[in-house]
XYZ file of N, CA and C in Angstrom:
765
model
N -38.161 32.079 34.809
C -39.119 30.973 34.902
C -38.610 29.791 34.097
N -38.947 28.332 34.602
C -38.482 27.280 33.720
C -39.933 26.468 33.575
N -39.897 25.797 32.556
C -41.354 25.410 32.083
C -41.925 24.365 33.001
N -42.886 24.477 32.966
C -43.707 23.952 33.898
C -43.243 22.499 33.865
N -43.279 21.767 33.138
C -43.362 20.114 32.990
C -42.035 19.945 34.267
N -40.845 20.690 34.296
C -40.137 20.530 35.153
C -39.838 21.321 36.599
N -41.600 21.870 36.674
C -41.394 22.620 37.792
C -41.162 24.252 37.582
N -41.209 24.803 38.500
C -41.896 26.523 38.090
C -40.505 27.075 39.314
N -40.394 28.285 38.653
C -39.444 29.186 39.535
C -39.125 30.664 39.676
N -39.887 31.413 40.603
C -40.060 33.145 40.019
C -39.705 33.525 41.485
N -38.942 34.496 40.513
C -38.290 35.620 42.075
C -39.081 37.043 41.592
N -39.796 37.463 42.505
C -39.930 38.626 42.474
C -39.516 39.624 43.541
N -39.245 41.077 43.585
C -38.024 41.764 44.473
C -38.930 43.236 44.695
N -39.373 43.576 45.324
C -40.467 44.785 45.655
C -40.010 45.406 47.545
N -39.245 46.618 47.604
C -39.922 47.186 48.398
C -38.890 46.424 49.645
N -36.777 46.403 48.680
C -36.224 45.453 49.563
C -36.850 43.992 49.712
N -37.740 42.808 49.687
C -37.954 41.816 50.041
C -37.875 41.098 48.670
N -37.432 40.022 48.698
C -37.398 38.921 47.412
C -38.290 37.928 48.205
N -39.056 37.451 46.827
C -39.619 36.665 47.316
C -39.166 35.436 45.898
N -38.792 33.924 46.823
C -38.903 33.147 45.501
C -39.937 32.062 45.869
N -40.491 31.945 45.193
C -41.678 30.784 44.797
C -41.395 29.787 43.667
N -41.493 28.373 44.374
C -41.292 27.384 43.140
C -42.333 26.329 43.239
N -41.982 25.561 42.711
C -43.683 24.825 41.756
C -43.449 23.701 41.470
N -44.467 22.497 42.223
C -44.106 21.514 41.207
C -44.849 20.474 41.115
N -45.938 19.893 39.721
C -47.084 19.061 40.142
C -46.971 18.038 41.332
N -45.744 17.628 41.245
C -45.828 16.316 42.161
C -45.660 16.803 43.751
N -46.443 17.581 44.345
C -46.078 18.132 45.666
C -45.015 18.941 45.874
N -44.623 19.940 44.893
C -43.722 20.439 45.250
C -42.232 19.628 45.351
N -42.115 18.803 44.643
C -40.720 18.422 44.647
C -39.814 18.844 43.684
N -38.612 18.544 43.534
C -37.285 18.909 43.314
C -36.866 18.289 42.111
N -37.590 18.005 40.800
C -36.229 18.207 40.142
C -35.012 18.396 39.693
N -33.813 18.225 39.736
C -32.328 18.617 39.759
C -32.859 19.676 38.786
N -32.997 19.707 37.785
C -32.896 21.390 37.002
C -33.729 22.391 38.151
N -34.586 22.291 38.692
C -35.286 23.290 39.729
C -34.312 23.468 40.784
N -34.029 22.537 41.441
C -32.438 22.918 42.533
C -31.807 23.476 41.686
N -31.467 23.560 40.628
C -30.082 24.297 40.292
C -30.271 25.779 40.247
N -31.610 25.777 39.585
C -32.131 27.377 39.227
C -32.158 27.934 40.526
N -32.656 27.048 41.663
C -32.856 27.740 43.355
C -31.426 27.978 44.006
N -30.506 27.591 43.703
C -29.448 28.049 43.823
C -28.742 28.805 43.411
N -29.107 29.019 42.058
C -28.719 29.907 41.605
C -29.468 31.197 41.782
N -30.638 31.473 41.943
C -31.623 32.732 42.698
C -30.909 33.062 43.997
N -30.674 31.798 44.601
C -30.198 32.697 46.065
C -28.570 33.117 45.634
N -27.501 33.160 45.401
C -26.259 33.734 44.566
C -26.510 34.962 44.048
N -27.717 34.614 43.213
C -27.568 35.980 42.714
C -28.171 36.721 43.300
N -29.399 36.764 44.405
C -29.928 37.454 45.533
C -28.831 37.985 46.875
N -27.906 37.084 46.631
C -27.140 36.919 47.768
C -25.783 38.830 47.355
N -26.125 38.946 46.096
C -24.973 39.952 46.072
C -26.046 41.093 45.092
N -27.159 41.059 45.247
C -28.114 41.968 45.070
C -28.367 42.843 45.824
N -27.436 44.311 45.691
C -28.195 45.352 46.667
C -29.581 45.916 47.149
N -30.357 46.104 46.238
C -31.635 45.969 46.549
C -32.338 45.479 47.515
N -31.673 44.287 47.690
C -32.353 43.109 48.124
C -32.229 42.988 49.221
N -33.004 43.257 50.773
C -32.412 42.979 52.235
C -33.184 41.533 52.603
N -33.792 41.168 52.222
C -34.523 39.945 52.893
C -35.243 39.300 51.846
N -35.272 37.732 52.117
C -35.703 36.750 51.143
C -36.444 35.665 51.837
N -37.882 35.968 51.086
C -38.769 34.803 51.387
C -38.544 33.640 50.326
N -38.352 32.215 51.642
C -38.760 31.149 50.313
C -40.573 30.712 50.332
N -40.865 30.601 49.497
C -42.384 30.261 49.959
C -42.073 28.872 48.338
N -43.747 28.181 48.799
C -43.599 27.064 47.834
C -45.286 27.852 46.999
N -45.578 27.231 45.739
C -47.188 26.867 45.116
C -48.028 26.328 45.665
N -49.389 27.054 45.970
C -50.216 26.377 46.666
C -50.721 26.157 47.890
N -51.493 25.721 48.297
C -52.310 25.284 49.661
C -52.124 24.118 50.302
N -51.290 23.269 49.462
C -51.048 22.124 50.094
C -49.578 21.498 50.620
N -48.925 20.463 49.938
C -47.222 20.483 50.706
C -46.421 21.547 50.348
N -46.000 21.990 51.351
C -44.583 22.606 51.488
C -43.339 22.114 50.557
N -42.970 21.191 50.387
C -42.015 20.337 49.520
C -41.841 19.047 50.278
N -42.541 17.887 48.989
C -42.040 16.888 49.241
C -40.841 15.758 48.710
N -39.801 16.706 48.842
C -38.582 16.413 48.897
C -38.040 16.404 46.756
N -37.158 15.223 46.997
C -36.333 15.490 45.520
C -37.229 14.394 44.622
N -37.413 14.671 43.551
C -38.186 14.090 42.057
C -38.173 12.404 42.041
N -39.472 11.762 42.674
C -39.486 10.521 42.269
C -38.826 9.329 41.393
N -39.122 10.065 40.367
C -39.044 9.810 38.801
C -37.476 10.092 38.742
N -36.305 10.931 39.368
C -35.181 10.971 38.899
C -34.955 10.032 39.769
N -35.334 10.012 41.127
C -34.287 8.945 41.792
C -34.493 7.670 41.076
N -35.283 7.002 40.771
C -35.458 5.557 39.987
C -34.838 5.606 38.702
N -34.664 6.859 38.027
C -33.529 6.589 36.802
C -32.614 6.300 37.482
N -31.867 6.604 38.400
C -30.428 7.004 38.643
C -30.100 5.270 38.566
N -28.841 4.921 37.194
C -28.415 3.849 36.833
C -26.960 3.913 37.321
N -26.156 4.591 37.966
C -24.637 4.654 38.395
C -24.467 5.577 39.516
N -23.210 5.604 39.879
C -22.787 6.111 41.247
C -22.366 7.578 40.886
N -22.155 7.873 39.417
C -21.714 9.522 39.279
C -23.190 10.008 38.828
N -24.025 9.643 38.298
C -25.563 10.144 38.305
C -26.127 10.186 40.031
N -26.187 9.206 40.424
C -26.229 9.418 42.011
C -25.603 9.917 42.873
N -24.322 10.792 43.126
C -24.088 11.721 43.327
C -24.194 13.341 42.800
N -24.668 12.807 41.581
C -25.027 14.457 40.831
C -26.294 14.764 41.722
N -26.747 13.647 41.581
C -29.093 14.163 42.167
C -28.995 14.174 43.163
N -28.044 13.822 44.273
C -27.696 14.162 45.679
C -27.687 15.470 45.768
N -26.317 16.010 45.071
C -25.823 17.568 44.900
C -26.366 18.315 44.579
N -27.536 18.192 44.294
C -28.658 19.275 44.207
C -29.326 19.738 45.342
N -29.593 19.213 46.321
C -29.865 19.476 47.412
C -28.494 20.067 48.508
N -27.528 19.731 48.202
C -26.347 20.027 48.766
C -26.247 21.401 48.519
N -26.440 21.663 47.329
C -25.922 23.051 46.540
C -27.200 23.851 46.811
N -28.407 23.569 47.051
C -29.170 24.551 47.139
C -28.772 24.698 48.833
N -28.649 24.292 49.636
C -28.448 24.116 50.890
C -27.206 25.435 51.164
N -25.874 24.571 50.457
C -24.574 25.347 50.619
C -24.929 27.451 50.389
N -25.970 27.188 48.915
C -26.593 28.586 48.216
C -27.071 29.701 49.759
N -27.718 28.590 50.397
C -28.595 29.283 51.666
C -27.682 30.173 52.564
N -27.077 29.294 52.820
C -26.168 29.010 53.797
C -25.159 30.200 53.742
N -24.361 30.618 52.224
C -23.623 31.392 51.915
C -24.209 32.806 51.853
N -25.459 32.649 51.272
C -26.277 33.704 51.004
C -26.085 35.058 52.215
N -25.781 36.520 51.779
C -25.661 37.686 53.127
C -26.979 37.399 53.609
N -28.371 37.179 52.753
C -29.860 38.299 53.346
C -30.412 37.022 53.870
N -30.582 37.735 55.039
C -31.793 36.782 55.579
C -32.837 36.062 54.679
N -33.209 34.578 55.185
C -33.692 33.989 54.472
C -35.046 33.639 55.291
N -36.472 33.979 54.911
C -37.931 33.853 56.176
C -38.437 32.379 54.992
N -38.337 31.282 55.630
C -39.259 30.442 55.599
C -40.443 30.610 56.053
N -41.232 30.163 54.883
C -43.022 30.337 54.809
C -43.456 28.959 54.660
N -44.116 27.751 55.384
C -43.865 26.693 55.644
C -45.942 26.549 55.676
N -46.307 26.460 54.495
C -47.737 26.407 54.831
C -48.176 24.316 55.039
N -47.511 23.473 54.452
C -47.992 22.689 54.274
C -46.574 21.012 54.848
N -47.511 20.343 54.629
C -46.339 19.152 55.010
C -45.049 18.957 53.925
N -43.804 18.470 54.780
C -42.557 18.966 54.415
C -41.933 17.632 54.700
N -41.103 16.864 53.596
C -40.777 15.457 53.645
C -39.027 15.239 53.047
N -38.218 14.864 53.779
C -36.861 15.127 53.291
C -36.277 15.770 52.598
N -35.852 16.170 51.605
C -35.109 17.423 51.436
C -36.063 18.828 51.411
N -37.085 18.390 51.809
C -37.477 19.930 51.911
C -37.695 20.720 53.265
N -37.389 19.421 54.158
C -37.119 19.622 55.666
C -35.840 20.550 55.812
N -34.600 19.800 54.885
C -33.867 20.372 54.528
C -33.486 22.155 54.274
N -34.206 22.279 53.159
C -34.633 23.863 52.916
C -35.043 24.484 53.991
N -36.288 24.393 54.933
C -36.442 24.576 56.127
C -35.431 24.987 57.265
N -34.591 23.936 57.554
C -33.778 24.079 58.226
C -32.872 25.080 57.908
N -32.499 25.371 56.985
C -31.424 25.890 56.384
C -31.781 27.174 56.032
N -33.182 27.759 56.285
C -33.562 29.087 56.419
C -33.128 29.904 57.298
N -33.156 30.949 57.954
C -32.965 31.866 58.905
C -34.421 31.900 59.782
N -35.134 31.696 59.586
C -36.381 31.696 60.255
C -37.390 31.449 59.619
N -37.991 30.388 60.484
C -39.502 30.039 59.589
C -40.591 29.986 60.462
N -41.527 30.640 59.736
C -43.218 30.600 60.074
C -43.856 29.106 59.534
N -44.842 28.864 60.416
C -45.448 27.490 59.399
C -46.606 27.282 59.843
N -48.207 26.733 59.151
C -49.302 26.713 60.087
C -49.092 25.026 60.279
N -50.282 25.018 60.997
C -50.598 23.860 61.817
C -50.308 22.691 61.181
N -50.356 22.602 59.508
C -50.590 21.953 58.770
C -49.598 21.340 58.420
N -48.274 21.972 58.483
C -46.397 21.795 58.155
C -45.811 20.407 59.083
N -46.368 19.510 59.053
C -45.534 18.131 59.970
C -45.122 17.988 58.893
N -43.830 17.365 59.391
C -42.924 17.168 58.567
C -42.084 15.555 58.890
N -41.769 14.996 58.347
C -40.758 13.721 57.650
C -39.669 13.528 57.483
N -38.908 12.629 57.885
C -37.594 12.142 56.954
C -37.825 10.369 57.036
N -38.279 10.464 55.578
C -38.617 9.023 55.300
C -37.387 8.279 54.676
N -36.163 8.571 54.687
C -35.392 7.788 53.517
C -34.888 6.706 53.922
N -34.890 6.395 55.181
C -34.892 4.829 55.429
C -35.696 4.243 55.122
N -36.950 4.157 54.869
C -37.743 3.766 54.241
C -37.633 2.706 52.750
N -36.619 3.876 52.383
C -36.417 3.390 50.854
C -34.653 3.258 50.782
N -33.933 2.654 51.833
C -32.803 2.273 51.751
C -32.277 3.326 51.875
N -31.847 4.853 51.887
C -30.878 5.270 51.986
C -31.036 6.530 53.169
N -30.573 7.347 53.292
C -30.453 7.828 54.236
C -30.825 9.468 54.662
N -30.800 10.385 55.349
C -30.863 11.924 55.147
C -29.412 12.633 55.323
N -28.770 11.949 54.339
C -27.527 12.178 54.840
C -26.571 13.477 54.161
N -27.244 13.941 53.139
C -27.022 15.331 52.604
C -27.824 16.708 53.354
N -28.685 16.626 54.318
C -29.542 17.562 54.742
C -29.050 17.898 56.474
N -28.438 16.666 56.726
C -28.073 16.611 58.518
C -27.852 17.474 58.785
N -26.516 18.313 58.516
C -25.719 19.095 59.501
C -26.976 20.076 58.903
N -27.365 20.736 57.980
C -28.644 21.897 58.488
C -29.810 21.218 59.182
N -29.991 20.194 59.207
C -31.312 20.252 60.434
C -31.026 19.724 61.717
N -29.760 19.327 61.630
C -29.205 19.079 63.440
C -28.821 20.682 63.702
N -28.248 20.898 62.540
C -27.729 22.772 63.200
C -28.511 23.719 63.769
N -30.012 23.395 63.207
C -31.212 23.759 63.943
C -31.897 23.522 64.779
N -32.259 21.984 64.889
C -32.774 21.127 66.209
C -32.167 20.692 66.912
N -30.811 20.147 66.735
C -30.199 19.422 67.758
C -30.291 18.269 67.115
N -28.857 17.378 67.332
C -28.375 16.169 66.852
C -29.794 14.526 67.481
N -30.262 15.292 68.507
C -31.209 14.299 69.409
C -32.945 14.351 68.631
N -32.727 15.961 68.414
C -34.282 16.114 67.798
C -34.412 15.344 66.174
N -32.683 15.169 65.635
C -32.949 14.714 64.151
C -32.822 13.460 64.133
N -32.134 13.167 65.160
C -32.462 11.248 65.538
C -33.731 11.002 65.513
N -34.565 11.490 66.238
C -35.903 11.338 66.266
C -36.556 11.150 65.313
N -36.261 11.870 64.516
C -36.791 12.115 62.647
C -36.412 10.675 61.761
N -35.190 10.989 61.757
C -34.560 10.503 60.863
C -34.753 8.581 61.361
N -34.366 8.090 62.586
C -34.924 6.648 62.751
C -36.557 6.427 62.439
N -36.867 7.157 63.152
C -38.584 6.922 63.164
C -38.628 7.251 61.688
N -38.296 6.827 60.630
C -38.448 7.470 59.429
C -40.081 7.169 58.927
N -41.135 6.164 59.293
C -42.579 6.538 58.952
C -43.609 7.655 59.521
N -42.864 7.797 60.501
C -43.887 8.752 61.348
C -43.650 10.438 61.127
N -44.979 11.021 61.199
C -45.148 12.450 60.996
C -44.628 12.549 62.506
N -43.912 14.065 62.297
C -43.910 14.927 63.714
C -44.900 15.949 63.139
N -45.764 16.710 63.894
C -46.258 17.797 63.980
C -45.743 18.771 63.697
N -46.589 20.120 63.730
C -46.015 21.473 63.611
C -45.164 22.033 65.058
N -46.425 21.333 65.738
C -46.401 22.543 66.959
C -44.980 21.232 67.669
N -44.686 20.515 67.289
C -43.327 19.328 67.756
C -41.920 19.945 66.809
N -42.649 20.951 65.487
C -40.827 21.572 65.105
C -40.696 22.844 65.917
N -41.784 23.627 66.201
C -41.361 24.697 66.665
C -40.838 24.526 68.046
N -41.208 23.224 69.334
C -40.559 22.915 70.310
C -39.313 22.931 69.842
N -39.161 22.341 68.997
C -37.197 22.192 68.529
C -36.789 23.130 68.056
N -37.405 24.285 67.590
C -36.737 25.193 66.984
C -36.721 25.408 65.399
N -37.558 24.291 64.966
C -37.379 24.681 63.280
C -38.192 25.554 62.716
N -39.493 25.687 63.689
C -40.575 26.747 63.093
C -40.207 27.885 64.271
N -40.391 28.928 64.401
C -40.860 29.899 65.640
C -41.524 30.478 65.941
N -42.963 30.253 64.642
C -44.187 30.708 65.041
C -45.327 29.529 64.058
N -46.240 29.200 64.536
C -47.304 28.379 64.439
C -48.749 29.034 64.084
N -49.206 28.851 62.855
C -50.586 29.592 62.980
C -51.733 28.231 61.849
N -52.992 28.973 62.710
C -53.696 28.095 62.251
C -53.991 27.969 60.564
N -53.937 29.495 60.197
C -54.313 29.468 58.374
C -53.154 29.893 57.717
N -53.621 29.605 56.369
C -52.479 30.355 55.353
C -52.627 31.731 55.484
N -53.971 32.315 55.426
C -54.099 33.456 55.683
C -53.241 34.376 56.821
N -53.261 34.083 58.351
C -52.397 34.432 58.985
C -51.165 34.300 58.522
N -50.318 33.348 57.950
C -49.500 33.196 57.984
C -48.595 33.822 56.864
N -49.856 34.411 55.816
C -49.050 35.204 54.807
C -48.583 36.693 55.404
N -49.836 36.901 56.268
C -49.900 37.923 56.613
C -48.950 38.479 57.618
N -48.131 37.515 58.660
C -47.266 37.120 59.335
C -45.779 37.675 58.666
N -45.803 36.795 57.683
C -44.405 36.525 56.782
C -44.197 37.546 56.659
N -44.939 38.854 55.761
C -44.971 39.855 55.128
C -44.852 40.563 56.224
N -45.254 40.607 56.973
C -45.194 42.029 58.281
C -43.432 41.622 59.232
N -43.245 40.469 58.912
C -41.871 40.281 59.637
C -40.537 40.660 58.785
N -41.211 40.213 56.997
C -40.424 40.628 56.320
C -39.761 42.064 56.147
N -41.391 42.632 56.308
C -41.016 44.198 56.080
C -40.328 45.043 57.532
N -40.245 44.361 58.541
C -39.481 44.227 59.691
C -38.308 44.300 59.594
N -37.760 43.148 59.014
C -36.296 42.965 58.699
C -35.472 43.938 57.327
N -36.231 44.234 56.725
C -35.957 44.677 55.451
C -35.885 46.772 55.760
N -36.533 46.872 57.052
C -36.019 48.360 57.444
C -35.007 48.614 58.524
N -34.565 46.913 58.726
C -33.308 47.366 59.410
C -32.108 47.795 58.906
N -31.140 48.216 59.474
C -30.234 48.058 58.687
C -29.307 46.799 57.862
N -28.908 47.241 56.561
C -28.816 45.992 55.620
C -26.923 45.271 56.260
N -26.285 46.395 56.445
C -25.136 45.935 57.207
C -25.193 44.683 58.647
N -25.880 45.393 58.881
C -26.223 44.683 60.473
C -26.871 42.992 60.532
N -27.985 43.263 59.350
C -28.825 41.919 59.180
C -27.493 40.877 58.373
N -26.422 41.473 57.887
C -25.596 40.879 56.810
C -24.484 40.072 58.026
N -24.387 40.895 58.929
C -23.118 40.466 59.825
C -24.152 39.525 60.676
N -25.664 39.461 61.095
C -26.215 38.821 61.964
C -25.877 36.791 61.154
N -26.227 37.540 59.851
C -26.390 36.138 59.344
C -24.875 35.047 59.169
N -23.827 36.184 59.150
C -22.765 35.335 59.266
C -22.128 34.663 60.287
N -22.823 35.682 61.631
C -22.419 35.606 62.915
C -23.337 34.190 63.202
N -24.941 34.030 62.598
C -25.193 32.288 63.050
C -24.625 31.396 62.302
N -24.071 31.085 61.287
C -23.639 30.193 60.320
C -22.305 30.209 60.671
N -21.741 30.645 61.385
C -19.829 30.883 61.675
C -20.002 29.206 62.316
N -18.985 28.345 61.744
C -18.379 27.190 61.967
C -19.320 26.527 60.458
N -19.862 26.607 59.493
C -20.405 25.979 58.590
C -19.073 25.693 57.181
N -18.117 26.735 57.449
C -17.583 26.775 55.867
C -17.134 25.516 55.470
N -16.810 24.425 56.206
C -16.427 23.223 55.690
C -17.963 22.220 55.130
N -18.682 22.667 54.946
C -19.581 22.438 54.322
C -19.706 21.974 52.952
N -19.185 22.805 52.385
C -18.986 22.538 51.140
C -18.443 21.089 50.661
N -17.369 21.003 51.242
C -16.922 19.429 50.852
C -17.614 18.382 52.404
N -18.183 18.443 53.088
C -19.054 17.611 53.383
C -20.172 17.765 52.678
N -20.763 18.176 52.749
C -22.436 17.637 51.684
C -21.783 17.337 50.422
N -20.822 17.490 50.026
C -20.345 16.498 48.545
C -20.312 15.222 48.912
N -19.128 14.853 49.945
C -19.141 13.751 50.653
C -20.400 12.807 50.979
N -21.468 13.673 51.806
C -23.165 13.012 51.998
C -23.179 12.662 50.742
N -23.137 13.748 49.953
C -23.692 13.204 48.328
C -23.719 12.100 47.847
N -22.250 11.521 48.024
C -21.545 10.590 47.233
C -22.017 9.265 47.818
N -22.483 9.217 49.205
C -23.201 8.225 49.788
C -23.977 7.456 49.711
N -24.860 8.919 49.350
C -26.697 8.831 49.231
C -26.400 8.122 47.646
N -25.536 8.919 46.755
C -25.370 7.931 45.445
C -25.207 6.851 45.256
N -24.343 6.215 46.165
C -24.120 4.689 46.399
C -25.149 3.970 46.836
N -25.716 4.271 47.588
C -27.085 3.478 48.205
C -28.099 3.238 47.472
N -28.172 4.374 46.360
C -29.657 4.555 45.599
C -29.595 3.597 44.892
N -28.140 2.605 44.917
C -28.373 1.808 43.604
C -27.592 0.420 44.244
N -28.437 0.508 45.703
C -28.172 -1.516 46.380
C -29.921 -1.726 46.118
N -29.802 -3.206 46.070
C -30.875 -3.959 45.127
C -32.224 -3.162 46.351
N -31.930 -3.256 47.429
C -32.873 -2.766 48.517
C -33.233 -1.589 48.315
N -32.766 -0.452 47.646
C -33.718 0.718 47.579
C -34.657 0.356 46.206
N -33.477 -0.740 45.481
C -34.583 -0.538 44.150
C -35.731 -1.094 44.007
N -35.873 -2.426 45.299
C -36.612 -2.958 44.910
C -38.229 -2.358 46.051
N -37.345 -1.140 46.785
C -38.505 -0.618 47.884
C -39.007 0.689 46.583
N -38.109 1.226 45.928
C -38.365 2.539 44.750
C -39.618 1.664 43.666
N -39.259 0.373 43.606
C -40.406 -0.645 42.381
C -41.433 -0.727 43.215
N -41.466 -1.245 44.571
C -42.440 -1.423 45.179
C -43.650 -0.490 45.159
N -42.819 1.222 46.008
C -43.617 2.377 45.959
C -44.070 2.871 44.591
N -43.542 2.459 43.789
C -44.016 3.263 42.536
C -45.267 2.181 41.821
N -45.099 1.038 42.431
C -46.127 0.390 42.368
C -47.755 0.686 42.662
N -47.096 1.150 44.407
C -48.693 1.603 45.352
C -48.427 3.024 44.814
């Protein structure tokens, strides 16, 4: 666990299934120390025998994750700080990605750039009605340009155009699972815990070999990954600091 002021982070492991849950007053967002710890849970989940299957779930009844820490992006005063707070999302991404055990996204609430991200970059996600989701970063000058290749790898290069230009507008739930980012839709949290858990314990009595080769067999063409989302990184760093995001980051922090 890491202290609350910077966000919450607990894996618990029962019965084959991990479950990690993270936390964070401001809607569930991202802190760089919370990405790091979430990357580092899935690594070390990732070579945990025990362990056949991993839920991500978020705190709460309300957003899903709304994306990376307000408050850090408006510090960020240089281009090597702005590529570090990029790479947090990169690295929890790359974490997923590498990870053997299946990964079940639990998607109860609305979901806004990098946590679309996480999403995508699951193995399968449940989500209720409530999960529309965002990519606002044109909005604020810069771009979704560390998260792409996992949510085009999931929707399609056409479905993340959609997203990503239209950057004010919500898509719906029942508009990700047409694309493929959710694959099941329910109206409550209730169903949907109940869902997670019965699919989990599904996957978690298969065999652990089999689910290990399934997951490498969808991710086969990703390994150059690694040095692209550094690359996105280094982008999104540059941008965060033309007078136009700062003066849209002063604006919003205004309203």
């Amino acid at each position: 666990m890491i202290p609350k002021t910077n966000g919450s982070l607990y894996v618990h492991t029962q019965n084959n299934i991990a479950i990690i849950e993270f936390g964070h007053p401001a809607s569930n967002s991202f802190p760089s120390e919370l990405l790091v710890r979430l990357a580092k849970a899935f690594d070390q989940l990732s070579d945990d025998n025990p362990t056949n299957v991993i839920i991500l779930k978020s705190e709460g009844d309300g957003a899903f994750c709304a994306g990376a820490s307000f408050d850090e992006l408006v510090s960020i005063s240089n281009h090597e700080e702005g590529k570090k707070f990029f790479l947090g999302f990169a690295n929890v991404i790359n974490a997923m990605r590498r990870c053997t055990k299946p990964i079940i996204g639990r998607i109860q609430g609305k979901t806004v750039g990098g946590g679309v991200g996480l999403a995508a970059a699951c193995d399968y996600c449940l989500a209720t009605e409530a999960a529309s989701i965002k990519l606002s970063e044109l909005t604020i000058g810069i771009g979704p340009f560390v998260i792409e290749p996992a949510v085009s790898r999931k929707i399609g290069l056409a479905a993340f155009e959609s997203l990503a230009w239209d950057a004010s507008q919500w898509k719906d739930a029942y508009w990700s699972k047409e694309k493929g980012l959710f694959k099941r839709v329910f109206s409550t949290i209730e169903e949907l815990d109940k869902e997670v858990l019965l699919f989990a314990e599904k996957l978690a009595s298969y065999n652990p070999k089999a689910l290990q080769q399934m997951k490498k067999t969808t991710w086969q063409g990703t390994d150059h990954w690694g040095e692209l989302l550094k690359e996105r990184a280094a982008i999104s760093g540059e941008l965060v600091l033309s007078e136009f995001t700062k003066e849209a980051l002063a604006k919003f922090k205004r309203e």
